[in-house]
């Protein structure tokens, strides 16, 4: 049931980790990118992606939208090779510590896929399984430096 942590060697129960009070405070005052039709308004949730180069990208998502789709809508390099069917780990993100405590505990299928993600950390989650709520206002999602693509030729599928 519990996923073992790939990085660092030893098996660690993810459910026991995630002590409150970590780093990762949301930056206030950054303007979010405009969203397309149906976005923003009272259902809007402002979050920040931190890309592989460390660039902070504030965006506004919609309540009910998953983090993978939000990233793809803003051309942020989060792959999502299996299109949210829990068959890959290419939507791997690190979530800010406060968010670890706000999100529902990952289910067993998400844990299994996370076990395949390189550079797994205790705050690792699959972006396609994080559904935006108002409670996630100010959340930060950091892209890991690498992902494991299951295409041998390096092909990156386009969302559709
Ligand atoms: Fe494959 Fe999220 S896109 S598990």
CSV table of N, CA, C and O in Angstrom, one decimal, residues 76-151:
chain,number,residue,atom,x,y,z
A,76,UNK,N,2.8,24.9,-20.3
A,76,UNK,CA,3.8,24.5,-19.4
A,76,UNK,C,4.2,23.1,-19.6
A,76,UNK,O,3.3,22.2,-19.8
A,77,UNK,N,5.5,22.8,-19.6
A,77,UNK,CA,6.0,21.5,-20.0
A,77,UNK,C,5.8,20.4,-19.0
A,77,UNK,O,6.7,19.9,-18.4
A,78,UNK,N,4.5,20.0,-18.9
A,78,UNK,CA,4.1,18.9,-18.1
A,78,UNK,C,3.5,17.9,-19.0
A,78,UNK,O,2.5,18.2,-19.6
A,79,UNK,N,4.1,16.7,-19.2
A,79,UNK,CA,3.8,15.9,-20.3
A,79,UNK,C,2.4,15.2,-20.3
A,79,UNK,O,1.6,15.4,-21.1
A,80,UNK,N,2.2,14.4,-19.3
A,80,UNK,CA,0.9,13.7,-19.2
A,80,UNK,C,0.7,12.7,-20.3
A,80,UNK,O,-0.3,12.7,-21.0
A,81,UNK,N,1.7,11.8,-20.5
A,81,UNK,CA,1.7,10.8,-21.6
A,81,UNK,C,0.5,9.9,-21.7
A,81,UNK,O,0.1,9.6,-22.8
A,82,UNK,N,-0.1,9.6,-20.6
A,82,UNK,CA,-1.2,8.6,-20.6
A,82,UNK,C,-2.5,9.4,-20.5
A,82,UNK,O,-3.6,8.7,-20.4
A,83,UNK,N,-2.5,10.7,-20.6
A,83,UNK,CA,-3.7,11.5,-20.5
A,83,UNK,C,-4.6,11.2,-19.3
A,83,UNK,O,-5.8,11.0,-19.4
A,84,UNK,N,-3.9,11.2,-18.2
A,84,UNK,CA,-4.6,11.1,-16.9
A,84,UNK,C,-5.3,9.8,-16.6
A,84,UNK,O,-6.2,9.7,-15.8
A,85,UNK,N,-4.8,8.7,-17.3
A,85,UNK,CA,-5.4,7.4,-17.0
A,85,UNK,C,-4.6,6.6,-16.0
A,85,UNK,O,-4.7,5.4,-15.8
A,86,UNK,N,-3.7,7.3,-15.3
A,86,UNK,CA,-2.9,6.6,-14.2
A,86,UNK,C,-2.0,5.5,-14.7
A,86,UNK,O,-2.0,4.4,-14.1
A,87,UNK,N,-1.4,5.7,-15.9
A,87,UNK,CA,-0.6,4.7,-16.5
A,87,UNK,C,0.8,5.2,-16.7
A,87,UNK,O,1.6,4.5,-17.5
A,88,UNK,N,1.2,6.3,-16.2
A,88,UNK,CA,2.5,6.8,-16.4
A,88,UNK,C,2.9,7.7,-15.1
A,88,UNK,O,2.1,7.8,-14.2
A,89,UNK,N,4.0,8.3,-15.2
A,89,UNK,CA,4.4,9.3,-14.1
A,89,UNK,C,4.9,10.6,-14.7
A,89,UNK,O,5.5,11.3,-14.0
A,90,UNK,N,4.5,10.8,-15.9
A,90,UNK,CA,5.1,12.0,-16.6
A,90,UNK,C,4.4,13.3,-16.2
A,90,UNK,O,4.8,14.4,-16.7
A,91,UNK,N,3.4,13.2,-15.4
A,91,UNK,CA,2.7,14.4,-14.9
A,91,UNK,C,3.2,14.7,-13.4
A,91,UNK,O,2.5,15.5,-12.7
A,92,UNK,N,4.3,14.1,-13.1
A,92,UNK,CA,4.9,14.2,-11.7
A,92,UNK,C,5.2,15.7,-11.4
A,92,UNK,O,5.8,16.4,-12.2
A,93,UNK,N,4.7,16.1,-10.3
A,93,UNK,CA,5.0,17.5,-9.8
A,93,UNK,C,5.3,17.4,-8.3
A,93,UNK,O,4.9,16.5,-7.6
A,94,UNK,N,6.1,18.4,-7.8
A,94,UNK,CA,6.3,18.6,-6.4
A,94,UNK,C,5.3,19.6,-5.9
A,94,UNK,O,5.2,20.7,-6.5
A,95,UNK,N,4.6,19.4,-4.8
A,95,UNK,CA,3.7,20.3,-4.3
A,95,UNK,C,4.3,21.0,-3.1
A,95,UNK,O,5.1,20.4,-2.3
A,96,UNK,N,3.8,22.3,-2.8
A,96,UNK,CA,4.3,23.0,-1.7
A,96,UNK,C,3.8,22.3,-0.4
A,96,UNK,O,2.8,21.6,-0.4
A,97,UNK,N,4.6,22.4,0.7
A,97,UNK,CA,4.3,21.6,1.9
A,97,UNK,C,2.9,21.8,2.5
A,97,UNK,O,2.3,20.9,2.9
A,98,UNK,N,2.5,23.1,2.4
A,98,UNK,CA,1.1,23.4,2.9
A,98,UNK,C,0.1,22.6,2.1
A,98,UNK,O,-0.9,22.1,2.6
A,99,UNK,N,0.4,22.4,0.8
A,99,UNK,CA,-0.5,21.7,0.0
A,99,UNK,C,-0.6,20.2,0.3
A,99,UNK,O,-1.6,19.6,0.1
A,100,UNK,N,0.6,19.7,0.6
A,100,UNK,CA,0.6,18.3,1.0
A,100,UNK,C,-0.5,18.0,2.0
A,100,UNK,O,-1.2,17.0,1.9
A,101,UNK,N,-0.6,18.9,3.0
A,101,UNK,CA,-1.6,18.7,4.1
A,101,UNK,C,-3.0,18.9,3.6
A,101,UNK,O,-4.0,18.5,4.3
A,102,UNK,N,-3.2,19.7,2.6
A,102,UNK,CA,-4.6,20.0,2.1
A,102,UNK,C,-5.1,19.0,1.1
A,102,UNK,O,-6.4,18.9,1.0
A,103,UNK,N,-4.3,18.3,0.4
A,103,UNK,CA,-4.7,17.4,-0.6
A,103,UNK,C,-5.2,16.1,0.0
A,103,UNK,O,-4.6,15.6,1.0
A,104,UNK,N,-6.1,15.4,-0.6
A,104,UNK,CA,-6.5,14.1,-0.2
A,104,UNK,C,-5.3,13.2,-0.4
A,104,UNK,O,-4.4,13.4,-1.2
A,105,UNK,N,-5.2,12.2,0.5
A,105,UNK,CA,-4.0,11.2,0.4
A,105,UNK,C,-4.1,10.5,-0.9
A,105,UNK,O,-5.2,10.1,-1.4
A,106,UNK,N,-3.0,10.3,-1.6
A,106,UNK,CA,-3.0,9.6,-2.9
A,106,UNK,C,-3.5,8.2,-2.7
A,106,UNK,O,-3.2,7.5,-1.7
A,107,UNK,N,-4.3,7.8,-3.7
A,107,UNK,CA,-4.8,6.4,-3.6
A,107,UNK,C,-3.7,5.4,-4.1
A,107,UNK,O,-2.6,5.8,-4.5
A,108,UNK,N,-4.0,4.1,-4.0
A,108,UNK,CA,-3.0,3.1,-4.2
A,108,UNK,C,-2.5,3.2,-5.7
A,108,UNK,O,-1.3,3.0,-5.9
A,109,UNK,N,-3.4,3.5,-6.6
A,109,UNK,CA,-2.9,3.5,-8.0
A,109,UNK,C,-2.0,4.7,-8.2
A,109,UNK,O,-1.0,4.6,-9.0
A,110,UNK,N,-2.3,5.8,-7.6
A,110,UNK,CA,-1.4,7.0,-7.8
A,110,UNK,C,0.0,6.7,-7.1
A,110,UNK,O,1.0,7.0,-7.6
A,111,UNK,N,-0.1,6.0,-5.9
A,111,UNK,CA,1.2,5.6,-5.2
A,111,UNK,C,2.0,4.7,-6.1
A,111,UNK,O,3.2,4.9,-6.2
A,112,UNK,N,1.3,3.8,-6.8
A,112,UNK,CA,2.1,2.8,-7.6
A,112,UNK,C,2.8,3.6,-8.8
A,112,UNK,O,3.9,3.2,-9.1
A,113,UNK,N,2.1,4.5,-9.4
A,113,UNK,CA,2.7,5.3,-10.5
A,113,UNK,C,3.8,6.2,-10.0
A,113,UNK,O,4.8,6.3,-10.6
A,114,UNK,N,3.6,6.8,-8.8
A,114,UNK,CA,4.6,7.6,-8.3
A,114,UNK,C,5.9,6.8,-8.0
A,114,UNK,O,7.0,7.4,-8.1
A,115,UNK,N,5.8,5.6,-7.6
A,115,UNK,CA,6.9,4.8,-7.4
A,115,UNK,C,7.8,4.7,-8.7
A,115,UNK,O,9.0,4.4,-8.5
A,116,UNK,N,7.2,4.9,-9.8
A,116,UNK,CA,8.0,4.8,-11.1
A,116,UNK,C,8.7,6.2,-11.4
A,116,UNK,O,9.4,6.3,-12.4
A,117,UNK,N,8.3,7.2,-10.7
A,117,UNK,CA,8.8,8.6,-11.1
A,117,UNK,C,10.2,8.7,-10.6
A,117,UNK,O,10.5,8.4,-9.4
A,118,UNK,N,11.1,9.2,-11.5
A,118,UNK,CA,12.5,9.5,-11.0
A,118,UNK,C,12.4,10.7,-10.1
A,118,UNK,O,11.5,11.6,-10.1
A,119,UNK,N,13.4,10.8,-9.2
A,119,UNK,CA,13.5,11.9,-8.2
A,119,UNK,C,12.3,12.1,-7.4
A,119,UNK,O,11.9,13.2,-7.1
A,120,UNK,N,11.7,11.0,-6.9
A,120,UNK,CA,10.6,11.0,-6.1
A,120,UNK,C,10.9,11.7,-4.7
A,120,UNK,O,12.0,11.4,-4.2
A,121,UNK,N,10.0,12.5,-4.2
A,121,UNK,CA,10.1,13.1,-2.9
A,121,UNK,C,8.9,12.9,-2.1
A,121,UNK,O,7.8,12.5,-2.7
A,122,UNK,N,8.9,13.3,-0.9
A,122,UNK,CA,7.7,13.1,0.0
A,122,UNK,C,6.6,14.0,-0.4
A,122,UNK,O,5.4,13.7,-0.2
A,123,UNK,N,6.9,15.1,-1.1
A,123,UNK,CA,5.8,16.0,-1.6
A,123,UNK,C,5.5,15.7,-3.1
A,123,UNK,O,5.0,16.6,-3.8
A,124,UNK,N,5.8,14.6,-3.6
A,124,UNK,CA,5.5,14.2,-5.0
A,124,UNK,C,4.1,13.9,-5.2
A,124,UNK,O,3.5,13.2,-4.3
A,125,UNK,N,3.5,14.3,-6.2
A,125,UNK,CA,2.1,13.9,-6.6
A,125,UNK,C,2.0,13.9,-8.1
A,125,UNK,O,2.9,14.4,-8.8
A,126,UNK,N,1.0,13.3,-8.6
A,126,UNK,CA,0.7,13.3,-10.0
A,126,UNK,C,-0.3,14.4,-10.3
A,126,UNK,O,-1.4,14.5,-9.7
A,127,UNK,N,0.2,15.3,-11.2
A,127,UNK,CA,-0.6,16.5,-11.5
A,127,UNK,C,-2.0,16.2,-12.0
A,127,UNK,O,-3.0,16.9,-11.7
A,128,UNK,N,-2.2,15.0,-12.7
A,128,UNK,CA,-3.5,14.7,-13.3
A,128,UNK,C,-4.5,14.3,-12.2
A,128,UNK,O,-5.7,14.2,-12.4
A,129,UNK,N,-4.0,14.1,-11.0
A,129,UNK,CA,-4.8,13.6,-9.9
A,129,UNK,C,-5.1,14.7,-8.9
A,129,UNK,O,-5.8,14.5,-7.9
A,130,UNK,N,-4.6,15.9,-9.1
A,130,UNK,CA,-4.8,17.0,-8.2
A,130,UNK,C,-5.9,17.9,-8.9
A,130,UNK,O,-5.8,18.5,-9.9
A,131,UNK,N,-7.0,17.9,-8.2
A,131,UNK,CA,-8.2,18.7,-8.7
A,131,UNK,C,-8.2,20.0,-7.9
A,131,UNK,O,-8.2,20.1,-6.7
A,132,UNK,N,-8.3,21.1,-8.7
A,132,UNK,CA,-8.3,22.4,-8.1
A,132,UNK,C,-9.6,22.7,-7.3
A,132,UNK,O,-10.7,22.4,-7.8
A,133,UNK,N,-9.3,23.2,-6.1
A,133,UNK,CA,-10.4,23.7,-5.3
A,133,UNK,C,-10.0,25.1,-4.8
A,133,UNK,O,-8.8,25.5,-4.9
A,134,UNK,N,-11.0,25.9,-4.3
A,134,UNK,CA,-10.6,27.2,-3.8
A,134,UNK,C,-9.6,27.1,-2.7
A,134,UNK,O,-8.8,28.1,-2.5
A,135,UNK,N,-9.6,26.0,-2.0
A,135,UNK,CA,-8.6,25.9,-0.9
A,135,UNK,C,-7.1,25.8,-1.4
A,135,UNK,O,-6.2,26.0,-0.7
A,136,UNK,N,-7.0,25.6,-2.7
A,136,UNK,CA,-5.6,25.5,-3.3
A,136,UNK,C,-5.1,26.8,-3.8
A,136,UNK,O,-4.1,26.9,-4.4
A,137,UNK,N,-5.9,27.9,-3.5
A,137,UNK,CA,-5.4,29.2,-3.9
A,137,UNK,C,-4.0,29.5,-3.4
A,137,UNK,O,-3.7,29.2,-2.2
A,138,UNK,N,-3.1,29.9,-4.3
A,138,UNK,CA,-1.7,30.2,-3.9
A,138,UNK,C,-0.8,29.0,-3.9
A,138,UNK,O,0.4,29.1,-3.6
A,139,UNK,N,-1.3,27.9,-4.3
A,139,UNK,CA,-0.5,26.6,-4.4
A,139,UNK,C,0.6,26.8,-5.4
A,139,UNK,O,0.5,27.5,-6.4
A,140,UNK,N,1.7,26.1,-5.1
A,140,UNK,CA,2.9,26.0,-6.0
A,140,UNK,C,3.1,24.6,-6.5
A,140,UNK,O,3.1,23.7,-5.7
A,141,UNK,N,3.3,24.4,-7.8
A,141,UNK,CA,3.6,23.1,-8.4
A,141,UNK,C,5.0,23.2,-9.1
A,141,UNK,O,5.1,24.0,-10.0
A,142,UNK,N,5.9,22.5,-8.6
A,142,UNK,CA,7.3,22.5,-9.2
A,142,UNK,C,7.5,21.3,-10.0
A,142,UNK,O,7.2,20.2,-9.6
A,143,UNK,N,7.9,21.5,-11.3
A,143,UNK,CA,8.2,20.4,-12.2
A,143,UNK,C,9.6,19.8,-11.8
A,143,UNK,O,10.6,20.5,-11.6
A,144,UNK,N,9.6,18.5,-11.7
A,144,UNK,CA,10.9,17.9,-11.5
A,144,UNK,C,11.9,18.1,-12.7
A,144,UNK,O,11.4,18.3,-13.8
A,145,UNK,N,13.2,17.9,-12.4
A,145,UNK,CA,14.1,18.1,-13.5
A,145,UNK,C,14.0,17.1,-14.6
A,145,UNK,O,14.3,17.4,-15.8
A,146,UNK,N,13.6,15.9,-14.3
A,146,UNK,CA,13.4,14.9,-15.3
A,146,UNK,C,12.1,14.1,-15.1
A,146,UNK,O,11.6,14.1,-13.9
A,147,UNK,N,11.6,13.5,-16.1
A,147,UNK,CA,10.5,12.5,-16.0
A,147,UNK,C,10.9,11.3,-16.8
A,147,UNK,O,11.8,11.3,-17.6
A,148,UNK,N,10.2,10.2,-16.6
A,148,UNK,CA,10.5,9.0,-17.4
A,148,UNK,C,9.4,8.9,-18.4
A,148,UNK,O,8.2,8.5,-18.1
A,149,UNK,N,9.8,9.1,-19.7
A,149,UNK,CA,8.9,9.1,-20.8
A,149,UNK,C,8.8,7.6,-21.3
A,149,UNK,O,9.9,7.0,-21.5
A,150,UNK,N,7.6,7.1,-21.5
A,150,UNK,CA,7.6,5.7,-22.0
A,150,UNK,C,7.7,5.6,-23.5
A,150,UNK,O,7.7,4.5,-24.0
A,151,UNK,N,7.9,6.7,-24.2
A,151,UNK,CA,8.3,6.6,-25.6
A,151,UNK,C,9.8,6.5,-25.7
A,151,UNK,O,10.5,7.3,-25.3
